[in-house]
XYZ file of C-alpha atoms in Angstrom:
262
model
C -17.309 7.214 -31.486
C -16.733 6.191 -27.255
C -18.576 6.492 -24.551
C -16.808 5.953 -20.757
C -16.835 6.954 -17.366
C -15.145 9.130 -16.119
C -12.827 8.958 -12.419
C -12.245 12.520 -10.534
C -8.661 13.128 -11.146
C -6.717 11.834 -8.337
C -4.916 14.171 -7.491
C -7.057 15.981 -5.839
C -7.614 13.953 -2.830
C -5.321 12.522 -0.208
C -3.955 9.050 -0.646
C -6.703 8.238 2.051
C -9.298 8.760 0.283
C -8.301 6.220 -2.231
C -9.584 2.540 -2.155
C -7.615 0.358 0.330
C -5.722 -1.962 -2.078
C -4.984 1.054 -4.560
C -2.997 2.175 -0.845
C -1.497 -1.579 -0.256
C -0.208 -1.456 -4.088
C 1.040 2.227 -3.837
C 2.882 1.564 -0.582
C 4.167 -1.522 -2.291
C 5.171 -0.110 -5.056
C 7.876 2.476 -2.816
C 8.788 -0.339 -1.104
C 10.094 -1.873 -4.549
C 11.790 1.234 -5.435
C 13.395 1.753 -1.971
C 14.941 -1.247 -2.035
C 15.971 -0.996 -5.947
C 13.968 -4.334 -7.107
C 15.444 -5.242 -10.319
C 13.326 -7.731 -12.999
C 12.880 -11.172 -11.905
C 13.331 -10.273 -8.098
C 10.807 -12.957 -6.358
C 8.311 -11.140 -3.961
C 7.694 -12.223 -0.019
C 5.036 -14.158 0.390
C 1.310 -13.149 0.255
C 0.964 -13.559 3.893
C 4.443 -12.246 5.328
C 3.333 -8.726 2.473
C -0.560 -9.227 4.144
C 1.621 -8.545 7.271
C 3.361 -5.914 6.481
C 0.622 -3.841 5.346
C -1.571 -5.179 7.799
C -4.582 -6.414 5.681
C -6.237 -8.850 4.319
C -5.350 -11.438 2.002
C -8.149 -10.155 -0.324
C -6.631 -6.311 -0.713
C -3.127 -7.871 -0.586
C -3.628 -10.215 -4.049
C -5.943 -7.058 -5.348
C -3.135 -4.870 -5.299
C -1.184 -6.885 -6.335
C -3.573 -7.889 -9.202
C -3.312 -3.651 -9.697
C 0.377 -3.839 -10.028
C 0.481 -7.136 -12.384
C -2.282 -4.631 -14.600
C 0.412 -2.213 -14.694
C 2.797 -4.644 -15.696
C 5.563 -4.120 -12.600
C 4.617 -7.250 -11.073
C 3.591 -10.743 -12.775
C 2.433 -14.475 -10.816
C 3.877 -17.740 -10.845
C 1.538 -20.399 -10.406
C 3.965 -22.450 -7.875
C 6.595 -19.556 -7.270
C 4.533 -16.373 -5.869
C 5.114 -13.132 -7.332
C 7.946 -11.283 -9.061
C 8.545 -7.868 -9.670
C 8.184 -7.890 -14.100
C 10.899 -8.216 -16.655
C 11.331 -4.809 -17.235
C 14.102 -2.355 -18.128
C 13.564 -0.307 -14.514
C 9.967 0.566 -12.816
C 8.141 2.639 -14.224
C 7.476 6.313 -12.343
C 4.313 7.157 -10.748
C 1.967 9.836 -13.093
C 2.142 13.709 -12.630
C -1.273 14.977 -11.426
C -3.224 16.398 -13.738
C -6.544 17.900 -13.884
C -7.448 16.263 -16.903
C -10.200 12.985 -16.103
C -8.873 9.519 -17.064
C -11.023 6.963 -18.339
C -11.501 4.363 -16.165
C -13.936 1.459 -15.201
C -14.900 1.534 -11.716
C -17.058 -0.311 -9.186
C -19.449 2.608 -7.113
C -17.068 1.640 -4.053
C -13.991 2.677 -5.675
C -15.913 5.924 -6.979
C -17.373 6.698 -3.645
C -14.342 6.242 -1.333
C -12.269 8.265 -4.208
C -14.538 11.284 -4.056
C -15.131 10.669 -0.192
C -18.325 9.938 -0.049
C -19.537 6.386 2.552
C -20.298 3.415 -0.111
C -23.082 1.046 2.228
C -24.452 -2.198 0.609
C -27.901 -4.141 1.686
C -27.754 -7.725 0.420
C -31.833 -8.432 -1.106
C -31.052 -11.986 -2.745
C -27.251 -13.901 -3.608
C -28.254 -17.573 -5.871
C -26.275 -19.115 -8.263
C -28.380 -20.211 -10.620
C -27.888 -22.238 -14.678
C -27.660 -18.885 -17.517
C -30.438 -18.680 -19.186
C -30.180 -18.639 -23.735
C -29.550 -14.450 -23.214
C -27.184 -14.764 -20.145
C -24.767 -17.173 -21.685
C -24.909 -15.057 -25.519
C -23.778 -12.067 -23.512
C -21.226 -13.933 -21.467
C -19.612 -15.854 -24.410
C -20.575 -19.061 -20.966
C -22.287 -21.822 -22.432
C -26.045 -22.072 -21.509
C -26.951 -23.595 -18.092
C -23.709 -23.063 -16.727
C -23.156 -21.464 -13.146
C -23.715 -18.521 -13.510
C -23.478 -15.652 -9.777
C -26.751 -13.503 -10.066
C -26.342 -10.588 -6.516
C -29.710 -8.055 -6.389
C -27.714 -5.110 -4.080
C -29.616 -1.782 -2.994
C -26.291 0.707 -2.869
C -26.134 3.712 -0.699
C -23.744 6.703 -0.272
C -23.629 8.555 2.892
C -26.755 6.454 3.897
C -29.051 7.802 1.184
C -30.206 4.765 -1.599
C -29.179 5.218 -4.784
C -29.352 2.789 -7.291
C -30.951 -0.859 -7.146
C -28.581 -2.953 -8.943
C -28.969 -6.459 -10.130
C -25.225 -8.142 -10.633
C -25.125 -10.946 -12.751
C -21.279 -12.952 -13.336
C -20.071 -16.367 -14.665
C -19.594 -18.297 -11.953
C -15.826 -20.122 -13.402
C -14.321 -16.852 -13.513
C -14.019 -16.000 -9.526
C -15.826 -18.847 -7.868
C -15.049 -16.871 -4.310
C -18.461 -14.897 -5.458
C -20.684 -17.712 -3.833
C -19.122 -17.253 -0.247
C -18.463 -13.286 0.080
C -20.989 -11.267 2.529
C -21.493 -8.434 -0.583
C -23.458 -6.178 2.418
C -20.303 -5.053 3.002
C -17.789 -6.640 0.517
C -16.926 -5.044 -2.828
C -17.688 -7.213 -6.552
C -14.857 -5.358 -7.874
C -12.368 -5.566 -5.383
C -13.261 -9.205 -4.869
C -12.884 -10.165 -9.300
C -9.580 -8.460 -8.597
C -8.246 -10.970 -6.226
C -9.457 -13.769 -8.021
C -6.823 -16.282 -9.454
C -5.894 -15.712 -12.234
C -7.436 -11.724 -11.381
C -10.216 -10.477 -12.880
C -9.452 -6.368 -13.442
C -12.433 -5.144 -15.337
C -10.697 -2.969 -18.381
C -13.911 -2.398 -21.009
C -17.418 -1.620 -20.399
C -19.870 -1.515 -23.018
C -22.441 0.784 -21.625
C -25.784 1.670 -22.160
C -28.567 4.178 -20.637
C -32.282 5.347 -20.581
C -35.335 6.677 -18.707
C -38.445 5.293 -17.722
C -40.904 5.276 -14.630
C -40.065 3.278 -11.859
C -41.930 -0.556 -10.881
C -44.200 -0.716 -8.217
C -40.988 -2.137 -6.502
C -38.926 0.090 -7.005
C -41.066 2.766 -5.377
C -41.513 0.242 -2.927
C -37.995 -0.318 -2.346
C -37.418 3.870 -2.810
C -40.119 5.072 -1.252
C -40.794 7.787 -4.150
C -44.052 7.756 -6.130
C -44.721 7.257 -9.785
C -43.495 10.279 -11.226
C -39.744 10.454 -10.329
C -37.942 8.907 -13.374
C -35.678 5.962 -13.221
C -32.375 5.826 -14.886
C -31.695 2.684 -15.806
C -27.765 1.717 -16.814
C -26.921 -1.212 -18.622
C -23.414 -2.435 -18.282
C -21.541 -5.163 -20.340
C -18.282 -6.139 -18.571
C -14.277 -6.864 -20.346
C -11.640 -8.000 -18.412
C -8.321 -7.377 -19.004
C -8.386 -10.461 -21.970
C -10.974 -9.134 -22.938
C -13.672 -11.780 -21.982
C -16.596 -10.466 -20.412
C -17.239 -11.134 -17.240
C -19.832 -8.921 -15.580
C -23.601 -7.962 -17.282
C -24.559 -5.674 -14.292
C -28.618 -2.999 -14.581
C -28.765 -0.715 -12.130
C -31.590 1.450 -11.736
C -30.978 4.712 -10.768
C -33.482 7.656 -8.268
C -33.221 10.320 -11.158
C -32.586 13.101 -8.874
C -29.777 11.501 -7.620
C -27.695 10.397 -10.634
C -25.892 12.041 -13.219
C -23.781 10.297 -15.935
C -20.864 12.149 -17.967
C -19.056 10.522 -20.718
C -16.698 12.100 -22.687
C -17.571 11.449 -26.850
C -14.090 11.597 -29.066
C -13.305 10.994 -32.604
C -11.454 8.169 -32.811
C -10.285 9.498 -36.278
């Protein structure tokens, strides 16, 4: 049995509802097709591309990481980015009404669905990983761990209290990023090398709120809370994020596709 989060059908929304890095990736891919680029062709510098598409270097790198994950471009550690060694660039998939399973952050989900995400950081620290955390994330006990506590909002309404833990070595920029405004997954995609969330083990349970949760959500003790625990893996199959999300029961619904692999 496989359980996965799904995104809404892409064809239902205009391009400007997509995250900025996805729109940038689409523009770059359109340019590659328009110029009849060949495998092995070198792309302009990141600075030049960021200027062309009027985006930050962080957004540009996230767009390149997205194209790399789809086999369209490839990086060189010293020479920049190149068109991938493919017979031809893939054509964009036709719009479909069938949802495609994908690991995505709350900010990505919100923008695709026409909502405005925002966050308030409660704490952001670097500390040693515990034995249990090290076991889950496949790092050494005591290795540097980036820990983030945030309140997450959709259209100004508090939806989730989020607790993220990530190995700092996977993306050192985590410790210097302001997650009141920045997207965690966009920051991971812009890492060097990029960290692309690909697969997530996900579990969900209901419980009563703690006193701290009642204070933050401004609720009574009768409001049910849905607690989701996620262990997310990158494109190489390594765990990069251990997250616990606490949702108000009246502002969250979990949907899943259940399949028989046989």
